[in-house]
Coordinates of C-alpha atoms in Angstrom, one line a residue:
M4 CA 17.1 -10.5 -2.0
S5 CA 17.4 -11.4 -5.6
G6 CA 13.8 -11.2 -6.9
A7 CA 11.8 -8.3 -8.3
A8 CA 9.0 -6.4 -6.7
A9 CA 5.6 -8.0 -6.8
G10 CA 4.1 -8.8 -10.2
F11 CA 7.2 -8.1 -12.4
P12 CA 10.1 -10.4 -13.5
A13 CA 13.5 -9.7 -12.0
D14 CA 15.0 -8.9 -15.4
D15 CA 12.7 -5.8 -15.7
F16 CA 14.3 -4.2 -12.7
P17 CA 17.7 -2.4 -12.4
R18 CA 20.7 -3.9 -10.9
D19 CA 22.5 -0.6 -11.0
L20 CA 21.2 2.6 -9.3
A21 CA 21.7 4.6 -12.5
D22 CA 18.9 2.6 -14.0
L23 CA 16.5 3.0 -11.1
H24 CA 13.0 4.1 -12.3
L25 CA 10.4 4.8 -9.6
L26 CA 7.1 6.6 -9.1
V27 CA 6.7 8.2 -5.7
G28 CA 3.7 9.4 -3.8
S29 CA 4.1 12.1 -1.1
Y30 CA 2.4 14.4 1.3
T31 CA 2.0 18.0 0.2
A32 CA 1.4 21.2 2.1
T33 CA -2.2 20.2 2.5
G34 CA -1.2 17.3 4.7
G35 CA 1.8 19.0 6.3
G36 CA 4.3 17.7 3.8
N37 CA 6.9 19.2 1.6
A38 CA 6.1 17.8 -1.8
T39 CA 4.0 19.3 -4.6
G40 CA 2.6 16.0 -6.0
I41 CA 3.7 12.8 -7.6
S42 CA 7.4 12.4 -8.4
V43 CA 9.2 10.3 -10.9
V44 CA 12.8 9.1 -10.1
H45 CA 15.3 8.3 -12.8
G46 CA 18.6 7.1 -11.3
T47 CA 18.8 9.1 -8.1
T48 CA 17.1 12.2 -9.3
A49 CA 13.5 13.0 -8.7
S50 CA 11.1 15.5 -10.4
T51 CA 7.5 16.3 -10.0
V52 CA 5.3 14.9 -12.8
A53 CA 1.8 15.7 -11.4
V54 CA 0.7 18.4 -9.1
M55 CA -2.0 17.3 -6.7
D56 CA -2.9 17.3 -3.0
D57 CA -1.5 14.5 -0.8
P58 CA -1.0 11.7 -3.3
S59 CA 0.1 9.4 -0.4
F60 CA -0.4 6.1 -2.2
L61 CA -0.1 4.9 -5.8
A62 CA -0.8 1.9 -7.9
L63 CA 0.7 1.0 -11.3
S64 CA -1.1 -1.3 -13.8
G65 CA 0.1 -1.4 -17.3
D66 CA 0.4 2.2 -18.5
R67 CA -2.1 3.4 -15.9
V68 CA -1.1 5.1 -12.6
Y69 CA -3.8 5.5 -9.9
A70 CA -3.2 7.9 -7.0
V71 CA -5.3 8.8 -4.0
S72 CA -5.7 12.3 -2.7
E73 CA -5.6 11.8 1.0
T74 CA -7.8 14.8 1.8
A75 CA -11.1 15.4 3.7
D76 CA -13.0 15.2 0.4
G77 CA -11.0 12.3 -0.8
R78 CA -10.7 11.3 -4.4
V79 CA -8.7 9.0 -6.6
S80 CA -7.1 10.1 -9.9
A81 CA -6.0 8.0 -13.0
F82 CA -3.1 8.9 -15.3
R83 CA -1.6 7.4 -18.4
Y84 CA 2.2 7.0 -17.9
A85 CA 4.5 7.2 -20.9
G86 CA 8.0 8.5 -21.5
G87 CA 8.4 9.5 -17.8
A88 CA 5.3 11.8 -18.0
L89 CA 1.8 11.5 -16.6
E90 CA -1.3 12.4 -18.6
H91 CA -4.3 13.0 -16.4
R92 CA -7.3 10.8 -17.5
W93 CA -10.0 11.0 -14.9
D94 CA -11.0 11.6 -11.2
A95 CA -13.4 9.7 -9.0
D96 CA -14.9 10.2 -5.6
A97 CA -13.1 8.0 -3.1
G98 CA -16.3 7.4 -1.2
G99 CA -14.9 8.7 2.1
D100 CA -12.4 10.9 3.9
A101 CA -8.6 10.5 3.8
P102 CA -8.1 7.7 1.3
C103 CA -4.8 6.1 2.1
H104 CA -4.5 3.1 -0.2
V105 CA -5.4 2.1 -3.7
R106 CA -5.1 -1.1 -5.6
V107 CA -6.2 -2.7 -8.9
D108 CA -8.1 -5.8 -8.0
P109 CA -8.1 -8.9 -10.4
S110 CA -11.9 -8.4 -10.7
G111 CA -11.3 -5.3 -12.7
A112 CA -12.3 -2.9 -10.0
L113 CA -10.1 -0.2 -8.4
V114 CA -10.2 -0.7 -4.6
V115 CA -9.8 2.4 -2.4
T116 CA -9.6 2.4 1.4
N117 CA -10.6 5.5 3.3
Y118 CA -8.9 5.9 6.7
V119 CA -10.9 8.6 8.5
S120 CA -14.4 7.5 7.4
G121 CA -13.7 3.8 7.6
T122 CA -15.1 2.9 4.2
V123 CA -13.9 1.0 1.1
T124 CA -14.8 1.9 -2.4
A125 CA -14.8 -0.1 -5.6
V126 CA -14.5 1.8 -8.9
S127 CA -15.3 0.0 -12.2
L128 CA -12.3 0.6 -14.3
E129 CA -14.1 -0.3 -17.5
A130 CA -16.9 2.2 -16.8
A131 CA -14.4 4.9 -15.7
E132 CA -12.2 4.5 -18.9
S133 CA -15.3 4.4 -21.1
H134 CA -16.6 7.6 -19.6
A135 CA -13.3 9.3 -19.9
A136 CA -12.9 8.3 -23.5
S137 CA -16.4 9.5 -24.5
V138 CA -15.9 12.9 -22.8
T139 CA -12.5 13.3 -24.4
A140 CA -13.8 12.5 -27.8
S141 CA -16.7 14.9 -27.5
D142 CA -15.2 17.8 -25.6
G143 CA -11.5 17.5 -26.4
V144 CA -10.5 17.6 -22.8
V145 CA -6.7 18.1 -22.3
G146 CA -5.0 15.7 -19.8
T147 CA -3.7 18.3 -17.4
H148 CA -4.3 17.5 -13.7
G149 CA -6.1 20.3 -11.8
S150 CA -7.8 21.6 -14.9
A151 CA -11.4 22.9 -14.5
D152 CA -12.2 20.7 -17.4
R153 CA -11.2 17.5 -15.7
V154 CA -13.2 14.3 -16.3
V155 CA -15.2 13.2 -13.2
V156 CA -16.4 9.6 -13.2
P157 CA -20.2 9.3 -12.5
E158 CA -21.4 7.8 -9.2
S159 CA -22.9 4.8 -11.1
A160 CA -19.3 3.6 -11.7
L161 CA -18.5 3.2 -8.0
V162 CA -19.9 1.6 -4.9
T163 CA -18.9 2.1 -1.3
G164 CA -19.0 -0.3 1.7
V165 CA -19.0 1.0 5.3
L166 CA -17.1 -0.8 8.0
P167 CA -19.0 -1.4 11.3
D168 CA -19.0 1.4 13.8
V169 CA -16.8 -0.1 16.5
E170 CA -14.1 1.1 18.9
G171 CA -10.9 -0.3 20.2
P172 CA -8.9 0.1 23.5
V173 CA -6.5 2.7 22.1
E174 CA -8.7 5.7 22.6
D175 CA -6.9 8.3 20.4
R176 CA -6.5 5.9 17.4
Q177 CA -9.4 3.5 17.7
E178 CA -12.4 5.8 18.2
G179 CA -14.0 4.2 15.2
P180 CA -13.2 2.1 12.1
H181 CA -10.2 3.1 10.0
A182 CA -9.7 1.2 6.7
H183 CA -6.0 1.2 6.0
Q184 CA -5.2 -1.3 3.2
S185 CA -6.8 -3.9 0.9
I186 CA -5.2 -7.0 -0.4
A187 CA -6.5 -9.7 -2.8
T188 CA -6.9 -13.2 -1.5
P189 CA -6.2 -16.6 -3.3
D190 CA -9.9 -17.2 -2.9
G191 CA -10.9 -14.3 -5.2
T192 CA -12.0 -12.0 -2.3
V193 CA -10.6 -8.8 -0.8
L194 CA -9.3 -8.3 2.7
V195 CA -9.5 -4.8 4.2
A196 CA -7.5 -4.0 7.4
D197 CA -9.4 -2.0 9.9
L198 CA -6.9 -0.4 12.3
G199 CA -9.7 1.1 14.4
G200 CA -11.7 -2.1 14.8
D201 CA -8.9 -4.6 15.2
A202 CA -10.4 -6.7 12.4
L203 CA -9.9 -7.8 8.8
H204 CA -13.1 -7.5 6.7
E205 CA -13.4 -9.9 3.8
F206 CA -15.4 -8.7 0.8
R207 CA -16.3 -10.0 -2.6
V208 CA -15.7 -7.3 -5.2
T209 CA -16.8 -7.4 -8.8
A210 CA -16.3 -4.9 -11.6
D211 CA -20.1 -4.1 -11.8
P212 CA -19.1 -2.5 -9.5
A213 CA -20.3 -4.4 -6.4
I214 CA -18.9 -5.0 -2.9
D215 CA -20.4 -7.5 -0.5
L216 CA -19.2 -8.6 2.9
V217 CA -18.2 -12.3 3.2
R218 CA -17.0 -12.5 6.7
V219 CA -15.0 -10.6 9.4
H220 CA -11.8 -11.9 11.0
H221 CA -11.2 -10.5 14.4
L222 CA -7.7 -9.8 15.9
G223 CA -6.8 -9.1 19.5
P224 CA -7.7 -5.8 21.1
G225 CA -5.3 -3.0 20.4
V226 CA -3.5 -4.7 17.5
G227 CA -4.3 -2.0 15.0
P228 CA -3.8 -4.0 11.8
R229 CA -2.3 -1.7 9.1
H230 CA -0.7 -3.5 6.2
M231 CA -0.7 -7.1 5.0
A232 CA 1.2 -9.5 2.8
W233 CA 0.9 -13.1 1.7
L234 CA 3.5 -15.7 2.8
G235 CA 3.6 -18.9 0.7
A236 CA 4.5 -20.4 -2.6
G237 CA 4.0 -17.8 -5.3
A238 CA 3.5 -15.0 -2.8
G239 CA 6.7 -13.2 -4.0
A240 CA 7.7 -9.8 -2.7
G241 CA 4.5 -8.9 -0.9
A242 CA 2.2 -9.9 -3.7
G243 CA -1.5 -10.5 -2.9
S244 CA -3.3 -12.0 -5.9
D245 CA -0.3 -14.2 -6.8
A246 CA -0.4 -16.2 -3.5
D247 CA -1.5 -19.8 -3.6
A248 CA -4.5 -21.3 -1.7
D249 CA -2.2 -22.5 1.1
A250 CA -0.5 -19.2 1.8
D251 CA -0.5 -17.6 5.2
L252 CA -1.3 -14.0 5.8
V253 CA 1.2 -11.7 7.5
V254 CA -0.2 -8.6 9.3
A255 CA 1.6 -5.7 10.8
G256 CA 0.1 -4.5 14.0
E257 CA 0.7 -0.8 14.0
L258 CA -0.5 -0.1 17.5
D259 CA 1.0 -3.1 19.4
G260 CA 4.3 -3.4 17.6
R261 CA 3.8 -7.1 16.7
V262 CA 3.8 -9.0 13.4
Y263 CA 1.1 -11.7 13.0
R264 CA 0.9 -14.8 10.9
L265 CA -2.6 -16.0 10.1
R266 CA -4.0 -19.1 8.5
R267 CA -7.5 -20.1 7.5
D268 CA -9.1 -22.8 9.5
D269 CA -11.8 -25.2 8.3
S270 CA -14.5 -22.6 8.7
G271 CA -12.6 -20.1 6.5
T272 CA -11.7 -17.9 9.4
L273 CA -8.2 -16.4 9.5
R274 CA -6.6 -17.2 12.9
P275 CA -3.2 -16.3 14.3
I276 CA -0.7 -19.2 14.4
A277 CA 2.3 -17.1 15.4
S278 CA 3.2 -13.6 16.4
A279 CA 6.4 -11.8 17.4
P280 CA 7.3 -8.3 18.6
A281 CA 9.2 -6.4 16.0
F282 CA 11.4 -4.8 18.7
E283 CA 12.2 -5.0 22.4
G284 CA 10.8 -2.7 25.0
E285 CA 7.7 -0.6 25.4
V286 CA 5.7 0.2 22.2
G287 CA 5.3 3.9 23.1
E288 CA 5.4 6.0 19.9
S289 CA 6.9 3.1 17.8
L290 CA 4.5 2.3 15.0
L291 CA 4.8 -0.5 12.4
S292 CA 4.0 0.7 8.9
H293 CA 4.6 -1.3 5.7
V294 CA 5.2 -5.1 5.5
E295 CA 6.3 -7.3 2.7
V296 CA 7.7 -10.8 2.1
D297 CA 11.0 -11.2 0.3
Q298 CA 11.9 -13.9 -2.3
A299 CA 13.4 -16.1 0.4
G300 CA 10.1 -16.1 2.4
R301 CA 11.3 -13.7 5.1
V302 CA 9.1 -11.0 6.4
V303 CA 10.3 -7.4 6.2
V304 CA 8.6 -4.7 8.2
A305 CA 9.3 -1.0 8.9
V306 CA 9.1 0.6 12.3
R307 CA 8.4 4.3 12.7
G308 CA 9.6 6.0 15.8
R309 CA 12.5 3.6 16.1
D310 CA 13.4 4.1 12.4
L311 CA 14.1 0.5 11.8
I312 CA 13.8 -2.1 9.1
V313 CA 13.2 -5.5 10.8
V314 CA 13.5 -8.9 9.2
L315 CA 11.8 -12.0 10.5
D316 CA 12.3 -15.7 9.6
T317 CA 9.2 -17.8 8.9
A318 CA 10.5 -21.3 9.3
D319 CA 8.5 -24.0 11.1
D320 CA 5.2 -22.0 10.9
G321 CA 6.7 -19.4 13.1
L322 CA 8.0 -15.8 13.2
T323 CA 11.5 -15.1 14.6
V324 CA 13.4 -11.8 14.3
V325 CA 16.6 -12.4 12.2
G326 CA 17.9 -8.9 12.6
S327 CA 17.2 -5.2 12.2
A328 CA 18.9 -2.2 10.7
S329 CA 18.5 1.6 10.5
C330 CA 16.1 2.7 7.8
G331 CA 18.5 5.4 6.8
G332 CA 16.3 8.3 7.8
V333 CA 13.3 9.3 9.9
W334 CA 9.8 7.8 9.9
P335 CA 9.9 4.9 7.3
R336 CA 6.3 5.0 6.0
H337 CA 6.8 2.6 3.1
F338 CA 9.4 0.7 1.2
A339 CA 9.9 -1.2 -2.0
Q340 CA 12.2 -4.1 -3.0
V341 CA 14.3 -4.2 -6.1
P342 CA 17.2 -6.6 -6.9
G343 CA 19.9 -6.1 -4.3
Y344 CA 18.3 -3.1 -2.6
L345 CA 15.6 -2.0 -0.2
L346 CA 14.2 1.5 -1.0
V347 CA 12.8 3.2 2.1
A348 CA 10.4 6.2 2.0
N349 CA 11.5 8.1 5.0
Q350 CA 8.7 10.6 5.3
M351 CA 10.3 13.0 7.8
S352 CA 13.7 13.0 6.1
D353 CA 12.4 14.2 2.7
A354 CA 14.3 11.4 1.1
I355 CA 14.3 7.8 -0.1
A356 CA 17.2 5.8 1.4
V357 CA 18.8 3.1 -0.7
L358 CA 19.9 0.2 1.4
P359 CA 21.9 -2.8 0.1
V360 CA 20.5 -6.1 1.2
G361 CA 22.7 -9.0 2.4
A362 CA 22.3 -12.8 2.1
D363 CA 20.4 -12.8 5.4
G364 CA 17.8 -10.3 4.1
V365 CA 18.9 -7.6 6.6
P366 CA 19.8 -4.2 5.0
G367 CA 23.2 -2.7 5.3
E368 CA 24.1 1.0 5.6
T369 CA 22.6 3.5 3.3
V370 CA 24.5 3.8 0.0
A371 CA 22.4 6.7 -1.5
Q372 CA 19.7 9.2 -0.6
I373 CA 17.2 10.3 -3.2
A374 CA 15.8 13.7 -2.3
V375 CA 11.9 13.6 -2.5
G376 CA 9.6 15.8 -0.3
S377 CA 7.7 13.8 2.4
P378 CA 7.7 10.4 0.5
A379 CA 4.9 8.1 1.5
C380 CA 4.8 5.4 -1.3
I381 CA 7.4 3.9 -3.7
V382 CA 6.4 2.1 -6.9
P383 CA 9.2 0.5 -9.0
V384 CA 8.5 0.9 -12.7
P385 CA 9.5 -2.0 -15.0
A386 CA 12.1 -1.1 -17.7
R387 CA 9.6 -1.7 -20.5
S388 CA 7.5 1.3 -19.2

């Protein structure tokens, strides 16, 4: 693996662990975790830079960091990142319970998916920033997260879409819709993975904000789609908006332990053209989590329960397991790619495992452990930040 993480040139990322620079989202005591908020990692040392409840997923765009608070009354917070510190800018309602993913869409909207309530929210970033600037200018609000004087974005700056009230065959996980992740498409739309409804919902999102359903792509019963990545020229390391029009979509089935490769047909529907189990044997409590595509076009997926990183070849329109390796800890919830290494957020080990990656894309044995409480999301930060 020689390329950078999605969206940044390889030269902006470290080739030596001493230069590693990361933002890490975690679970706090509210969600049964051991962190106190968002952490920053320099080299192999982590420190808390923002105290907040369950910032389980982060997104970085320029000097802005967006973090969900995966709580019953979910919200999303925006920060300005500079000099290794976070300055709190504003908060917005997530539009549902337990937001678990956040992403900056090319439309100019911030897209938040809410797991428990099965909703997806678009926040107008222009409106949110304008409101925060006006409040700060008039009231002199200090950017300290958790302050009673925090800036709350008005409801007019966001809109929420509700996924259909459907059920799946896995009774304890598919009793209703569960929005897990969103990803931009080459067609300018947004796909939302519905783990509860075994479907991918395609929306058109604008910065007004507005969110309108385009179509629904159904998967097999009990798949439980969780995370997605584009496979194709320009797709890079799990990039969404950079994929070209001919890219295939890779989907991790959390509940059935399989990886799927989907392609649009003439009607615009995404249909599976290949699938493969990520491991042998019964699924049981083995749950796929994050999936990305490396610079060589291989699929990389994490398996909780079995604590594996699995690599699949994508030649000839197929999916074939190349090999697998230990994730270097327990319960790999997320990972990130940087030149030469795979960084794995092992939630139940309270650490990020640093795994060297060989020519075949399969990680080797852990070369370092970075202590971080209940890590759930890793965002590499370019050197220029």
